[in-house]
Amino acid sequence: MCKPDNIVILTGAGISAESGVATFRAADGLWEGHKVEAVATPEGFAADPALVHAFYDARRARLDEVVPNAAHEALALLDAEWPGELLIVTQNVDDLHERAGAQRLVHMHGELLKAWCLACDSRVPWTGSMSEAAICPACAAPGRLRPDIVWFGEMPYDMDRIEAALRNADLFVSIGTSGAVYPAAGYVQTAKYCGAHTVEINLEPSQGSIFFDEVRLGKAGVEVPKWVEEMLA
Ligand code: APR
């Protein structure tokens, strides 16, 4: 195919797996010992805020123990070198894309290193634990902070920007996602409908593999650098 101009790259938990960050849909359907609904829904948070804060506090603290892998580094290089439009749309809430140097990046499911104040609606950087007594740095309200994570049933961030990029894309690449959660799982169809070539890079075929023009099976740490090398050749 001729060189594409505009690229959209969707990433999921699989791109961070080799950095040691747990993916979501392990065989037992549990997520680090929890039912996803208990720790990733507004209802779960309302029912047991202490449990949900503890769950995200543990994941936030673990970010200090992990580093970007070759796949994050390769995407950051492509972002820096690519002359056309490029957008990395990550479903991940870790900061590994940023730490690898990615600039043109959106976190559609929020970020572990942010807090959302339900009193003043501010989003603020947050690194420590976020217990129920935490004080909002913007409005000083106590106990009104929640993780700035998009939970099931909530609207993902940056939807307009993502949709516009998909409509304008010549190439859509999905990396390390199971294709189990919408709207991200539907992006391949939007891109394809708008004329993009579509590539999936994943350890195993995802639920949406049939929609992709090309499927490259393997570890992101191996396959993504190979793909980026091809793109920059
Ligand atoms: N390299 C490439 N792909 C991998 C690797 C790896 N080293 N390890 C795992 N994978 C693949 C798995 O085969 C799987 O298809 O990554 C995918 C991870 O799928 P999930 O665990 O479902 O994660 P993800 O697709 O990002 O989940 C989407 O669901 O729970 C919600 O909001 C949460 O953002 C998350 C969303």
PDB file of C-alpha atoms and ligand atoms in Angstrom:
ATOM      1  CA  MET A   1       0.000   0.000   0.000  1.00  0.00           C
ATOM      2  CA  CYS A   2       1.192   3.570  -0.567  1.00  0.00           C
ATOM      3  CA  LYS A   3       2.482   5.502   2.471  1.00  0.00           C
ATOM      4  CA  PRO A   4      -0.462   6.594   4.649  1.00  0.00           C
ATOM      5  CA  ASP A   5      -0.612  10.232   5.780  1.00  0.00           C
ATOM      6  CA  ASN A   6      -2.774  10.077   8.874  1.00  0.00           C
ATOM      7  CA  ILE A   7      -2.515   7.331  11.478  1.00  0.00           C
ATOM      8  CA  VAL A   8      -4.686   6.430  14.474  1.00  0.00           C
ATOM      9  CA  ILE A   9      -3.256   3.924  16.930  1.00  0.00           C
ATOM     10  CA  LEU A  10      -5.487   2.328  19.579  1.00  0.00           C
ATOM     11  CA  THR A  11      -3.717   0.667  22.505  1.00  0.00           C
ATOM     12  CA  GLY A  12      -4.999  -1.577  25.285  1.00  0.00           C
ATOM     13  CA  ALA A  13      -3.682  -3.398  28.321  1.00  0.00           C
ATOM     14  CA  GLY A  14      -1.657  -5.770  26.132  1.00  0.00           C
ATOM     15  CA  ILE A  15       0.864  -3.037  25.289  1.00  0.00           C
ATOM     16  CA  SER A  16       1.690  -2.640  28.988  1.00  0.00           C
ATOM     17  CA  ALA A  17       1.699  -6.373  29.804  1.00  0.00           C
ATOM     18  CA  GLU A  18       5.448  -6.784  29.163  1.00  0.00           C
ATOM     19  CA  SER A  19       6.076  -3.874  31.530  1.00  0.00           C
ATOM     20  CA  GLY A  20       4.434  -5.953  34.257  1.00  0.00           C
ATOM     21  CA  VAL A  21       1.026  -4.220  34.328  1.00  0.00           C
ATOM     22  CA  ALA A  22      -1.807  -6.763  34.671  1.00  0.00           C
ATOM     23  CA  THR A  23      -4.290  -6.998  31.801  1.00  0.00           C
ATOM     24  CA  PHE A  24      -8.001  -7.059  32.588  1.00  0.00           C
ATOM     25  CA  ARG A  25      -9.409 -10.240  31.206  1.00  0.00           C
ATOM     26  CA  ALA A  26      -7.301 -12.896  32.801  1.00  0.00           C
ATOM     27  CA  ALA A  27      -8.648 -16.450  32.550  1.00  0.00           C
ATOM     28  CA  ASP A  28     -10.595 -16.278  35.803  1.00  0.00           C
ATOM     29  CA  GLY A  29     -12.414 -13.116  34.720  1.00  0.00           C
ATOM     30  CA  LEU A  30     -11.272 -11.434  37.884  1.00  0.00           C
ATOM     31  CA  TRP A  31      -9.150  -8.321  37.873  1.00  0.00           C
ATOM     32  CA  GLU A  32      -6.448  -8.579  40.494  1.00  0.00           C
ATOM     33  CA  GLY A  33      -8.846 -10.576  42.662  1.00  0.00           C
ATOM     34  CA  HIS A  34     -11.857  -8.290  42.197  1.00  0.00           C
ATOM     35  CA  LYS A  35     -15.019  -8.479  40.152  1.00  0.00           C
ATOM     36  CA  VAL A  36     -14.605  -5.685  37.597  1.00  0.00           C
ATOM     37  CA  GLU A  37     -18.095  -4.391  38.471  1.00  0.00           C
ATOM     38  CA  ALA A  38     -17.111  -3.938  42.128  1.00  0.00           C
ATOM     39  CA  VAL A  39     -14.160  -1.664  41.364  1.00  0.00           C
ATOM     40  CA  ALA A  40     -14.891  -0.150  37.939  1.00  0.00           C
ATOM     41  CA  THR A  41     -18.447   1.181  38.159  1.00  0.00           C
ATOM     42  CA  PRO A  42     -19.961   4.279  39.814  1.00  0.00           C
ATOM     43  CA  GLU A  43     -22.269   1.912  41.722  1.00  0.00           C
ATOM     44  CA  GLY A  44     -19.265   0.003  43.083  1.00  0.00           C
ATOM     45  CA  PHE A  45     -17.688   3.264  44.223  1.00  0.00           C
ATOM     46  CA  ALA A  46     -20.903   4.446  45.888  1.00  0.00           C
ATOM     47  CA  ALA A  47     -21.292   1.066  47.609  1.00  0.00           C
ATOM     48  CA  ASP A  48     -17.753   0.821  48.925  1.00  0.00           C
ATOM     49  CA  PRO A  49     -15.532   3.866  48.277  1.00  0.00           C
ATOM     50  CA  ALA A  50     -12.831   2.545  50.609  1.00  0.00           C
ATOM     51  CA  LEU A  51     -12.480  -0.667  48.541  1.00  0.00           C
ATOM     52  CA  VAL A  52     -12.348   1.263  45.270  1.00  0.00           C
ATOM     53  CA  HIS A  53      -9.833   3.797  46.614  1.00  0.00           C
ATOM     54  CA  ALA A  54      -7.664   0.949  47.907  1.00  0.00           C
ATOM     55  CA  PHE A  55      -7.828  -0.799  44.522  1.00  0.00           C
ATOM     56  CA  TYR A  56      -6.723   2.278  42.572  1.00  0.00           C
ATOM     57  CA  ASP A  57      -4.221   3.332  45.256  1.00  0.00           C
ATOM     58  CA  ALA A  58      -2.502  -0.049  44.800  1.00  0.00           C
ATOM     59  CA  ARG A  59      -2.427   0.296  41.001  1.00  0.00           C
ATOM     60  CA  ARG A  60      -1.231   3.921  41.246  1.00  0.00           C
ATOM     61  CA  ALA A  61       1.559   2.911  43.639  1.00  0.00           C
ATOM     62  CA  ARG A  62       2.605   0.093  41.299  1.00  0.00           C
ATOM     63  CA  LEU A  63       3.384   2.609  38.548  1.00  0.00           C
ATOM     64  CA  ASP A  64       6.622   3.352  40.425  1.00  0.00           C
ATOM     65  CA  GLU A  65       7.684  -0.252  39.844  1.00  0.00           C
ATOM     66  CA  VAL A  66       7.110  -0.465  36.081  1.00  0.00           C
ATOM     67  CA  VAL A  67       8.763   1.178  33.098  1.00  0.00           C
ATOM     68  CA  PRO A  68       7.781   1.605  29.444  1.00  0.00           C
ATOM     69  CA  ASN A  69       8.674  -1.342  27.194  1.00  0.00           C
ATOM     70  CA  ALA A  70       9.950  -1.449  23.613  1.00  0.00           C
ATOM     71  CA  ALA A  71       6.415  -1.077  22.252  1.00  0.00           C
ATOM     72  CA  HIS A  72       5.815   2.208  24.123  1.00  0.00           C
ATOM     73  CA  GLU A  73       9.248   3.433  23.036  1.00  0.00           C
ATOM     74  CA  ALA A  74       8.598   2.549  19.395  1.00  0.00           C
ATOM     75  CA  LEU A  75       5.250   4.406  19.352  1.00  0.00           C
ATOM     76  CA  ALA A  76       6.891   7.469  20.931  1.00  0.00           C
ATOM     77  CA  LEU A  77       9.538   7.394  18.178  1.00  0.00           C
ATOM     78  CA  LEU A  78       6.860   7.154  15.483  1.00  0.00           C
ATOM     79  CA  ASP A  79       4.986  10.032  17.131  1.00  0.00           C
ATOM     80  CA  ALA A  80       8.135  12.159  17.074  1.00  0.00           C
ATOM     81  CA  GLU A  81       9.125  11.276  13.509  1.00  0.00           C
ATOM     82  CA  TRP A  82       5.824  10.975  11.679  1.00  0.00           C
ATOM     83  CA  PRO A  83       5.219  14.005   9.402  1.00  0.00           C
ATOM     84  CA  GLY A  84       1.510  13.355   8.927  1.00  0.00           C
ATOM     85  CA  GLU A  85      -1.232  13.382  11.518  1.00  0.00           C
ATOM     86  CA  LEU A  86      -0.936  10.781  14.248  1.00  0.00           C
ATOM     87  CA  LEU A  87      -2.996  10.099  17.357  1.00  0.00           C
ATOM     88  CA  ILE A  88      -2.397   7.450  19.997  1.00  0.00           C
ATOM     89  CA  VAL A  89      -5.735   6.610  21.633  1.00  0.00           C
ATOM     90  CA  THR A  90      -5.046   4.575  24.743  1.00  0.00           C
ATOM     91  CA  GLN A  91      -7.582   2.707  26.854  1.00  0.00           C
ATOM     92  CA  ASN A  92      -4.861   2.335  29.475  1.00  0.00           C
ATOM     93  CA  VAL A  93      -4.763   4.452  32.597  1.00  0.00           C
ATOM     94  CA  ASP A  94      -1.050   3.970  33.252  1.00  0.00           C
ATOM     95  CA  ASP A  95       1.453   6.685  32.270  1.00  0.00           C
ATOM     96  CA  LEU A  96       3.795   4.470  30.256  1.00  0.00           C
ATOM     97  CA  HIS A  97       3.078   6.131  26.886  1.00  0.00           C
ATOM     98  CA  GLU A  98       3.936   9.540  28.381  1.00  0.00           C
ATOM     99  CA  ARG A  99       7.047   8.242  30.094  1.00  0.00           C
ATOM    100  CA  ALA A 100       8.217   6.826  26.761  1.00  0.00           C
ATOM    101  CA  GLY A 101       7.789  10.341  25.292  1.00  0.00           C
ATOM    102  CA  ALA A 102       4.490  10.115  23.392  1.00  0.00           C
ATOM    103  CA  GLN A 103       2.957  13.559  22.781  1.00  0.00           C
ATOM    104  CA  ARG A 104      -0.043  13.082  20.505  1.00  0.00           C
ATOM    105  CA  LEU A 105      -1.940  10.956  23.006  1.00  0.00           C
ATOM    106  CA  VAL A 106      -5.385  10.767  24.591  1.00  0.00           C
ATOM    107  CA  HIS A 107      -6.470   8.643  27.550  1.00  0.00           C
ATOM    108  CA  MET A 108     -10.049   7.748  26.671  1.00  0.00           C
ATOM    109  CA  HIS A 109     -10.530   5.849  29.965  1.00  0.00           C
ATOM    110  CA  GLY A 110      -8.842   8.432  32.199  1.00  0.00           C
ATOM    111  CA  GLU A 111      -5.580   8.249  34.151  1.00  0.00           C
ATOM    112  CA  LEU A 112      -4.426   6.713  37.427  1.00  0.00           C
ATOM    113  CA  LEU A 113      -2.333   9.820  38.116  1.00  0.00           C
ATOM    114  CA  LYS A 114      -5.340  12.150  38.155  1.00  0.00           C
ATOM    115  CA  ALA A 115      -8.106  12.837  40.683  1.00  0.00           C
ATOM    116  CA  TRP A 116     -11.574  14.167  39.903  1.00  0.00           C
ATOM    117  CA  CYS A 117     -13.174  16.413  42.499  1.00  0.00           C
ATOM    118  CA  LEU A 118     -16.928  15.883  42.675  1.00  0.00           C
ATOM    119  CA  ALA A 119     -17.307  19.173  44.555  1.00  0.00           C
ATOM    120  CA  CYS A 120     -15.669  21.508  42.024  1.00  0.00           C
ATOM    121  CA  ASP A 121     -15.386  19.180  38.987  1.00  0.00           C
ATOM    122  CA  SER A 122     -11.636  19.838  38.686  1.00  0.00           C
ATOM    123  CA  ARG A 123      -9.244  17.171  37.399  1.00  0.00           C
ATOM    124  CA  VAL A 124      -5.961  17.427  39.263  1.00  0.00           C
ATOM    125  CA  PRO A 125      -2.692  15.483  39.176  1.00  0.00           C
ATOM    126  CA  TRP A 126      -2.563  12.893  41.962  1.00  0.00           C
ATOM    127  CA  THR A 127       0.252  10.557  42.919  1.00  0.00           C
ATOM    128  CA  GLY A 128      -0.331   9.332  46.479  1.00  0.00           C
ATOM    129  CA  SER A 129      -3.198   7.411  48.007  1.00  0.00           C
ATOM    130  CA  MET A 130      -6.684   8.916  47.639  1.00  0.00           C
ATOM    131  CA  SER A 131      -8.599   7.923  50.732  1.00  0.00           C
ATOM    132  CA  GLU A 132     -12.039   9.245  51.513  1.00  0.00           C
ATOM    133  CA  ALA A 133     -10.473  12.024  53.602  1.00  0.00           C
ATOM    134  CA  ALA A 134      -8.347  13.413  50.745  1.00  0.00           C
ATOM    135  CA  ILE A 135      -8.557  17.187  50.270  1.00  0.00           C
ATOM    136  CA  CYS A 136      -9.124  18.703  46.829  1.00  0.00           C
ATOM    137  CA  PRO A 137      -6.132  20.934  45.974  1.00  0.00           C
ATOM    138  CA  ALA A 138      -8.414  23.129  43.855  1.00  0.00           C
ATOM    139  CA  CYS A 139     -11.354  23.793  46.187  1.00  0.00           C
ATOM    140  CA  ALA A 140     -10.120  22.326  49.520  1.00  0.00           C
ATOM    141  CA  ALA A 141     -13.274  20.209  49.891  1.00  0.00           C
ATOM    142  CA  PRO A 142     -12.525  17.081  51.962  1.00  0.00           C
ATOM    143  CA  GLY A 143     -13.600  13.599  50.904  1.00  0.00           C
ATOM    144  CA  ARG A 144     -14.996  14.519  47.490  1.00  0.00           C
ATOM    145  CA  LEU A 145     -12.223  13.080  45.292  1.00  0.00           C
ATOM    146  CA  ARG A 146     -12.578   9.996  43.094  1.00  0.00           C
ATOM    147  CA  PRO A 147     -10.112   8.365  40.718  1.00  0.00           C
ATOM    148  CA  ASP A 148     -10.248  10.116  37.319  1.00  0.00           C
ATOM    149  CA  ILE A 149     -10.973   6.778  35.649  1.00  0.00           C
ATOM    150  CA  VAL A 150     -13.847   6.229  33.201  1.00  0.00           C
ATOM    151  CA  TRP A 151     -15.894   3.401  34.726  1.00  0.00           C
ATOM    152  CA  PHE A 152     -18.368   1.143  32.995  1.00  0.00           C
ATOM    153  CA  GLY A 153     -21.485   3.063  32.058  1.00  0.00           C
ATOM    154  CA  GLU A 154     -19.619   6.380  31.943  1.00  0.00           C
ATOM    155  CA  MET A 155     -18.727   8.415  28.843  1.00  0.00           C
ATOM    156  CA  PRO A 156     -15.126   8.008  27.682  1.00  0.00           C
ATOM    157  CA  TYR A 157     -13.007  11.152  27.267  1.00  0.00           C
ATOM    158  CA  ASP A 158     -12.066  12.890  23.995  1.00  0.00           C
ATOM    159  CA  MET A 159     -14.731  11.152  21.925  1.00  0.00           C
ATOM    160  CA  ASP A 160     -15.087  14.024  19.409  1.00  0.00           C
ATOM    161  CA  ARG A 161     -11.342  14.243  18.850  1.00  0.00           C
ATOM    162  CA  ILE A 162     -11.104  10.472  18.434  1.00  0.00           C
ATOM    163  CA  GLU A 163     -14.023  10.270  16.001  1.00  0.00           C
ATOM    164  CA  ALA A 164     -12.565  13.113  13.894  1.00  0.00           C
ATOM    165  CA  ALA A 165      -9.169  11.383  13.777  1.00  0.00           C
ATOM    166  CA  LEU A 166     -10.771   8.070  12.770  1.00  0.00           C
ATOM    167  CA  ARG A 167     -12.716   9.703   9.935  1.00  0.00           C
ATOM    168  CA  ASN A 168      -9.498  11.262   8.673  1.00  0.00           C
ATOM    169  CA  ALA A 169      -7.271   8.212   9.073  1.00  0.00           C
ATOM    170  CA  ASP A 170      -5.558   6.348   6.221  1.00  0.00           C
ATOM    171  CA  LEU A 171      -4.232   3.766   8.648  1.00  0.00           C
ATOM    172  CA  PHE A 172      -5.759   2.394  11.871  1.00  0.00           C
ATOM    173  CA  VAL A 173      -3.614   0.153  14.072  1.00  0.00           C
ATOM    174  CA  SER A 174      -4.983  -1.625  17.160  1.00  0.00           C
ATOM    175  CA  ILE A 175      -2.407  -2.929  19.653  1.00  0.00           C
ATOM    176  CA  GLY A 176      -2.971  -5.184  22.689  1.00  0.00           C
ATOM    177  CA  THR A 177      -6.712  -4.945  23.131  1.00  0.00           C
ATOM    178  CA  SER A 178      -9.281  -7.728  23.345  1.00  0.00           C
ATOM    179  CA  GLY A 179     -11.975  -5.840  21.431  1.00  0.00           C
ATOM    180  CA  ALA A 180     -14.341  -6.567  24.317  1.00  0.00           C
ATOM    181  CA  VAL A 181     -15.287  -3.007  25.331  1.00  0.00           C
ATOM    182  CA  TYR A 182     -17.049  -0.339  23.271  1.00  0.00           C
ATOM    183  CA  PRO A 183     -16.710   2.314  21.917  1.00  0.00           C
ATOM    184  CA  ALA A 184     -13.029   1.383  21.370  1.00  0.00           C
ATOM    185  CA  ALA A 185     -13.960  -2.042  19.986  1.00  0.00           C
ATOM    186  CA  GLY A 186     -15.935  -0.354  17.197  1.00  0.00           C
ATOM    187  CA  TYR A 187     -13.157   1.984  16.052  1.00  0.00           C
ATOM    188  CA  VAL A 188     -11.853  -0.477  13.455  1.00  0.00           C
ATOM    189  CA  GLN A 189     -15.233  -0.437  11.722  1.00  0.00           C
ATOM    190  CA  THR A 190     -15.409   3.368  11.723  1.00  0.00           C
ATOM    191  CA  ALA A 191     -11.893   3.636  10.312  1.00  0.00           C
ATOM    192  CA  LYS A 192     -12.556   0.963   7.697  1.00  0.00           C
ATOM    193  CA  TYR A 193     -15.824   2.618   6.667  1.00  0.00           C
ATOM    194  CA  CYS A 194     -13.895   5.840   6.153  1.00  0.00           C
ATOM    195  CA  GLY A 195     -11.353   4.133   3.924  1.00  0.00           C
ATOM    196  CA  ALA A 196      -8.472   3.348   6.283  1.00  0.00           C
ATOM    197  CA  HIS A 197      -6.248   0.289   6.040  1.00  0.00           C
ATOM    198  CA  THR A 198      -6.607  -1.587   9.344  1.00  0.00           C
ATOM    199  CA  VAL A 199      -3.960  -3.595  11.207  1.00  0.00           C
ATOM    200  CA  GLU A 200      -4.246  -5.532  14.484  1.00  0.00           C
ATOM    201  CA  ILE A 201      -1.139  -6.341  16.524  1.00  0.00           C
ATOM    202  CA  ASN A 202      -2.033  -8.687  19.394  1.00  0.00           C
ATOM    203  CA  LEU A 203      -0.845 -11.755  21.268  1.00  0.00           C
ATOM    204  CA  GLU A 204      -3.905 -13.641  20.044  1.00  0.00           C
ATOM    205  CA  PRO A 205      -6.796 -12.815  17.713  1.00  0.00           C
ATOM    206  CA  SER A 206      -9.146 -10.320  19.406  1.00  0.00           C
ATOM    207  CA  GLN A 207     -12.948 -10.405  19.244  1.00  0.00           C
ATOM    208  CA  GLY A 208     -12.702  -7.941  16.355  1.00  0.00           C
ATOM    209  CA  SER A 209      -9.946  -9.611  14.352  1.00  0.00           C
ATOM    210  CA  ILE A 210     -12.326 -10.394  11.498  1.00  0.00           C
ATOM    211  CA  PHE A 211     -12.717  -6.653  10.807  1.00  0.00           C
ATOM    212  CA  PHE A 212      -9.006  -6.045  10.258  1.00  0.00           C
ATOM    213  CA  ASP A 213      -7.288  -6.103   6.862  1.00  0.00           C
ATOM    214  CA  GLU A 214      -4.139  -7.413   8.528  1.00  0.00           C
ATOM    215  CA  VAL A 215      -3.529  -9.273  11.823  1.00  0.00           C
ATOM    216  CA  ARG A 216      -0.010  -9.619  13.223  1.00  0.00           C
ATOM    217  CA  LEU A 217       0.115 -12.077  16.129  1.00  0.00           C
ATOM    218  CA  GLY A 218       2.879 -11.766  18.685  1.00  0.00           C
ATOM    219  CA  LYS A 219       4.137  -9.800  21.641  1.00  0.00           C
ATOM    220  CA  ALA A 220       3.785  -6.031  21.381  1.00  0.00           C
ATOM    221  CA  GLY A 221       7.399  -5.628  22.539  1.00  0.00           C
ATOM    222  CA  VAL A 222       8.501  -7.481  19.414  1.00  0.00           C
ATOM    223  CA  GLU A 223       5.850  -6.690  16.803  1.00  0.00           C
ATOM    224  CA  VAL A 224       5.390  -2.944  17.427  1.00  0.00           C
ATOM    225  CA  PRO A 225       9.062  -2.009  16.988  1.00  0.00           C
ATOM    226  CA  LYS A 226       9.097  -4.097  13.778  1.00  0.00           C
ATOM    227  CA  TRP A 227       5.994  -2.280  12.494  1.00  0.00           C
ATOM    228  CA  VAL A 228       7.374   1.169  13.407  1.00  0.00           C
ATOM    229  CA  GLU A 229      10.634   0.343  11.626  1.00  0.00           C
ATOM    230  CA  GLU A 230       8.615  -0.487   8.500  1.00  0.00           C
ATOM    231  CA  MET A 231       6.677   2.770   8.793  1.00  0.00           C
ATOM    232  CA  LEU A 232       9.825   4.901   9.157  1.00  0.00           C
ATOM    233  CA  ALA A 233      11.816   3.063   6.472  1.00  0.00           C
TER     234      ALA A 233
HETATM  235  N1  APR B   1       1.492  -8.229  23.529  1.00  0.00           N
HETATM  236  C1  APR B   1       0.378  -8.005  22.771  1.00  0.00           C
HETATM  237  N2  APR B   1      -0.881  -8.277  23.192  1.00  0.00           N
HETATM  238  C2  APR B   1      -1.012  -8.798  24.432  1.00  0.00           C
HETATM  239  C3  APR B   1       0.091  -9.056  25.283  1.00  0.00           C
HETATM  240  C4  APR B   1       1.386  -8.749  24.772  1.00  0.00           C
HETATM  241  N3  APR B   1       2.499  -8.960  25.491  1.00  0.00           N
HETATM  242  N4  APR B   1      -0.373  -9.583  26.442  1.00  0.00           N
HETATM  243  C5  APR B   1      -1.709  -9.642  26.339  1.00  0.00           C
HETATM  244  N5  APR B   1      -2.099  -9.179  25.125  1.00  0.00           N
HETATM  245  C6  APR B   1      -3.459  -9.036  24.599  1.00  0.00           C
HETATM  246  C7  APR B   1      -4.418 -10.094  25.081  1.00  0.00           C
HETATM  247  O1  APR B   1      -4.398 -11.194  24.188  1.00  0.00           O
HETATM  248  C8  APR B   1      -5.758  -9.352  25.013  1.00  0.00           C
HETATM  249  O2  APR B   1      -6.357  -9.492  23.723  1.00  0.00           O
HETATM  250  O3  APR B   1      -3.952  -7.815  25.085  1.00  0.00           O
HETATM  251  C9  APR B   1      -5.375  -7.895  25.216  1.00  0.00           C
HETATM  252  C10 APR B   1      -5.764  -7.380  26.593  1.00  0.00           C
HETATM  253  O4  APR B   1      -7.160  -7.408  26.670  1.00  0.00           O
HETATM  254  P1  APR B   1      -7.886  -6.868  27.992  1.00  0.00           P
HETATM  255  O5  APR B   1      -7.233  -7.448  29.192  1.00  0.00           O
HETATM  256  O6  APR B   1      -9.355  -7.052  27.762  1.00  0.00           O
HETATM  257  O7  APR B   1      -7.550  -5.300  28.021  1.00  0.00           O
HETATM  258  P2  APR B   1      -8.203  -4.163  27.144  1.00  0.00           P
HETATM  259  O8  APR B   1      -8.589  -4.672  25.797  1.00  0.00           O
HETATM  260  O9  APR B   1      -7.281  -2.990  27.193  1.00  0.00           O
HETATM  261  O10 APR B   1      -9.540  -3.802  27.976  1.00  0.00           O
HETATM  262  C11 APR B   1     -10.300  -2.732  27.475  1.00  0.00           C
HETATM  263  O11 APR B   1     -11.760  -2.893  29.379  1.00  0.00           O
HETATM  264  O12 APR B   1     -11.809  -3.296  31.626  1.00  0.00           O
HETATM  265  C12 APR B   1     -11.950  -2.314  30.668  1.00  0.00           C
HETATM  266  O13 APR B   1     -11.487  -0.027  30.862  1.00  0.00           O
HETATM  267  C13 APR B   1     -10.886  -1.274  30.861  1.00  0.00           C
HETATM  268  O14 APR B   1      -9.505  -0.184  29.243  1.00  0.00           O
HETATM  269  C14 APR B   1      -9.999  -1.438  29.643  1.00  0.00           C
HETATM  270  C15 APR B   1     -10.945  -2.020  28.622  1.00  0.00           C
END
